[in-house]
Coordinates of C-alpha atoms in Angstrom, one line a residue:
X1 CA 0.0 0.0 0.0
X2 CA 2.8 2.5 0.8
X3 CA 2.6 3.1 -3.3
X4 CA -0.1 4.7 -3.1
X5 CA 1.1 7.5 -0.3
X6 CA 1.0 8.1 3.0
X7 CA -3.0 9.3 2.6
X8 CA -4.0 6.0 2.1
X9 CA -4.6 3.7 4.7
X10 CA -5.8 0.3 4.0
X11 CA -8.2 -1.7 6.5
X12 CA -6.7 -5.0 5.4
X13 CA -2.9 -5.9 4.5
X14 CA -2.0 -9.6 4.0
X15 CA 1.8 -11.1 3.2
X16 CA 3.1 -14.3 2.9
X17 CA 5.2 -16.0 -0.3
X18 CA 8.7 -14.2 -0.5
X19 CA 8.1 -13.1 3.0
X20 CA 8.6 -16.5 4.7
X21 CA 5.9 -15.7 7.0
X22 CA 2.3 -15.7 6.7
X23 CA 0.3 -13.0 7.8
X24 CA -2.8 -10.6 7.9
X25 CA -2.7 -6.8 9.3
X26 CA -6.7 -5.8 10.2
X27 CA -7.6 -2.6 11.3
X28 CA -11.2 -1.6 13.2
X29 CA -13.0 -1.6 10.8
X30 CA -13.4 -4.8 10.9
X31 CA -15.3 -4.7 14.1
X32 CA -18.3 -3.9 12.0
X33 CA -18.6 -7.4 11.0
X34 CA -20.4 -8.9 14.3
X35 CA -18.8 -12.1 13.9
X36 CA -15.7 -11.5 11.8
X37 CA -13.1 -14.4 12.0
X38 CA -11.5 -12.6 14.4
X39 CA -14.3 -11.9 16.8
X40 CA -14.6 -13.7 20.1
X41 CA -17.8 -12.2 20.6
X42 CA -20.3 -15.0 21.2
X43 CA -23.5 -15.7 19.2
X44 CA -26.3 -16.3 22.2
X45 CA -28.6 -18.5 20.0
X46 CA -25.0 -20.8 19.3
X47 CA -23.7 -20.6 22.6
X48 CA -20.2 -19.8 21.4
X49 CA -18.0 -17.3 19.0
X50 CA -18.8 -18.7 14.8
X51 CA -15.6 -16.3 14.4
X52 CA -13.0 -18.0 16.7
X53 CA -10.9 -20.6 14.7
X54 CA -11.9 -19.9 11.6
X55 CA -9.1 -17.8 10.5
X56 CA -5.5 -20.1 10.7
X57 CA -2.8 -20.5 8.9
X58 CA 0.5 -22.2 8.5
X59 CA 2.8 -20.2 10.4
X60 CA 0.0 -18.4 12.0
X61 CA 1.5 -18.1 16.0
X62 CA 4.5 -19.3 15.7
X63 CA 7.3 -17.1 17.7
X64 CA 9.9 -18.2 15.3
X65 CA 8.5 -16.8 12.5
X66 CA 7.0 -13.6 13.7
X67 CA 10.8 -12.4 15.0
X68 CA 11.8 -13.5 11.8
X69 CA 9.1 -10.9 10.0
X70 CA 9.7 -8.0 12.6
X71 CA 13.7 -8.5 11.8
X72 CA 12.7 -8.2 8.1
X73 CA 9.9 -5.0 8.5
X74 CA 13.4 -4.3 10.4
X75 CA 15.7 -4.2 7.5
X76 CA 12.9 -3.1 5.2
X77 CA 12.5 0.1 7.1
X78 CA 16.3 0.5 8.3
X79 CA 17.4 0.2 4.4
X80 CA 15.0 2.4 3.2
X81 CA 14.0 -0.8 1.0
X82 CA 10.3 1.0 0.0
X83 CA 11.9 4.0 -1.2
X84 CA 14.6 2.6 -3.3
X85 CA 12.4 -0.2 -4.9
X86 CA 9.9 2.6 -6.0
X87 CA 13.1 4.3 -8.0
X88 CA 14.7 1.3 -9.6
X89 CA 11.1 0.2 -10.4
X90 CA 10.6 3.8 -12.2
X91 CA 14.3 3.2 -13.7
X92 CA 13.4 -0.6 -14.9
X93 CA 10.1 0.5 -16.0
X94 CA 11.9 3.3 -18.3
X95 CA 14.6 1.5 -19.4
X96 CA 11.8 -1.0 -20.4
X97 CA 9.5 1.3 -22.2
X98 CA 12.8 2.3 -24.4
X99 CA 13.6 -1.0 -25.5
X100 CA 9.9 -1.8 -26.5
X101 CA 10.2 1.0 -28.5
X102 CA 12.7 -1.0 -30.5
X103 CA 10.3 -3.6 -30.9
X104 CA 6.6 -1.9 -30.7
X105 CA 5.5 -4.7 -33.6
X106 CA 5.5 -7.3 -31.2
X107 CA 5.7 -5.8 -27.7
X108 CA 3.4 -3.3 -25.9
X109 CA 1.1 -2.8 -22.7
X110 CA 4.5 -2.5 -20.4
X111 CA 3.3 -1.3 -17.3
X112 CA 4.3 -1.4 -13.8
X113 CA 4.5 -0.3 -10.2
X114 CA 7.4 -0.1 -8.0
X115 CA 9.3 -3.6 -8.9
X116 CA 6.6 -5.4 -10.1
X117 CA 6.5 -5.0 -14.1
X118 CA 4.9 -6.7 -17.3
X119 CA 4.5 -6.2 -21.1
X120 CA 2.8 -8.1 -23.4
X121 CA 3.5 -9.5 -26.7
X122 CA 1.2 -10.5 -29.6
X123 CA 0.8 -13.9 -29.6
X124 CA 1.4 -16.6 -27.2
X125 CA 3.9 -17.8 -29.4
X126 CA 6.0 -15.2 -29.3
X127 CA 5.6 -14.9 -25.6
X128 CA 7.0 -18.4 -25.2
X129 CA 9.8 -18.4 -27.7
X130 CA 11.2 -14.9 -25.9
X131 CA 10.8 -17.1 -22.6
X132 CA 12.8 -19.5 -23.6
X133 CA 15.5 -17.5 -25.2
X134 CA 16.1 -15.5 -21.9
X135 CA 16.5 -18.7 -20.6
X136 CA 18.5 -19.7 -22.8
X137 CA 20.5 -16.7 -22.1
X138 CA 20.6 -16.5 -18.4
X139 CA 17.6 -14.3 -17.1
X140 CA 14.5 -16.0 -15.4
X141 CA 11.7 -14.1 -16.0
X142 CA 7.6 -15.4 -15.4
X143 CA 4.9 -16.2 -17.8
X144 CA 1.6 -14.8 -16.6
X145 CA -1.6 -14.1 -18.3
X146 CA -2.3 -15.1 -22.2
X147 CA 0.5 -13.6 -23.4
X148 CA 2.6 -11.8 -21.1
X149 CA 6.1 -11.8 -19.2
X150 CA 6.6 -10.1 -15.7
X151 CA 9.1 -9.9 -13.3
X152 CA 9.5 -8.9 -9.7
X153 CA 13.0 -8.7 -8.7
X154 CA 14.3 -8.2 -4.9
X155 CA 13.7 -5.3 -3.4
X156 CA 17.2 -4.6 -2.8
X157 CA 18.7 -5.1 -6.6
X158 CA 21.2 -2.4 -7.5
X159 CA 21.2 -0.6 -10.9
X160 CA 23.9 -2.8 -12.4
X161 CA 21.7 -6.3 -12.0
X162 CA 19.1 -4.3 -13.5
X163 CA 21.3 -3.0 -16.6
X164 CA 22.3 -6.5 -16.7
X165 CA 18.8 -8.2 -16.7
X166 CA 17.1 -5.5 -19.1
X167 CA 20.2 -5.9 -21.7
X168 CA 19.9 -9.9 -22.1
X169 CA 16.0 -9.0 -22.5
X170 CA 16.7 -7.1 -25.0
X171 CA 19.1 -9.1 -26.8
X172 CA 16.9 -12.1 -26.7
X173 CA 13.6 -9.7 -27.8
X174 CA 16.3 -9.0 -30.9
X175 CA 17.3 -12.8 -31.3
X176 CA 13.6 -14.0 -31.1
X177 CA 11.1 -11.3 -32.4
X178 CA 13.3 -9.8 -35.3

């Protein structure tokens, strides 16, 4: 959410995946619900709270794992990890819009926010033979969609990985779409 400015406050955050910990953030207003999953208010006419239990997860409660998240919300604030991420992602996004230029036949709809960032191509074909050339030459990026290819780097890649990453796109968008 901290994308969208400090203005914005959202009344439900949930992580997990390339955090390592599972989680959900609630604010009050979820009180409004009565019996929101995690309400302990109980229903008279049950005789006990339908919210309570209803909500777990994985790694839900486990110490371990939330003093592994705080270190990381840690090193996320400490390194300034928001900010930077939102100015490589402008830089990647950029550099990105450039080289589709070269190849605006076959590539368009690029779009992105902070370091998550997609294009399209025309057909699924070409989608799959780019894939596999940047493969082929060393960068692992993601299928997603009907025909597009996205990628979400770390949050703490420097501007040289990215130069690096964007230029073997581009050579393979030259070797496979040319």
């Amino acid at each position: 959410y901290q994308n969208f400015g400090e203005d914005v406050r959202p009344d439900i955050i949930t992580f997990g995946k390339k955090f390592q910990v599972a989680g959900i953030l609630v604010s009050d207003k979820i009180d409004e619900l009565p019996y929101n999953v995690f309400s302990d208010k109980v229903d008279e006419k049950l005789g006990f709270a339908p919210g309570v239990s209803r909500l777990n997860s994985t790694f839900g409660g486990n110490l371990t794992d939330m003093v592994r998240a705080t270190q990381y919300l840690k090193i996320i604030d400490e390194e300034e990890l928001i900010e930077k991420s939102r100015e490589m992602g402008e830089y990647m996004l950029d550099r990105l819009i450039d080289i589709g230029k070269r190849y605006r036949d076959y590539v368009d709809n690029i779009r992105g926010r902070g370091l998550m960032i997609a294009f399209d191509l025309k057909t699924v074909d070409m989608r799959d033979k780019l894939f596999n050339c940047t493969i082929k030459n060393g960068l692992l990026l993601l299928k997603c969609g009907e025909k597009s290819i996205r990628f979400r780097p770390h949050l703490d890649i420097t501007k040289e990985i990215a130069d690096e990453g964007l230029d073997i796109l581009d050579r393979s968008m030259k070797e496979t779409l040319l």
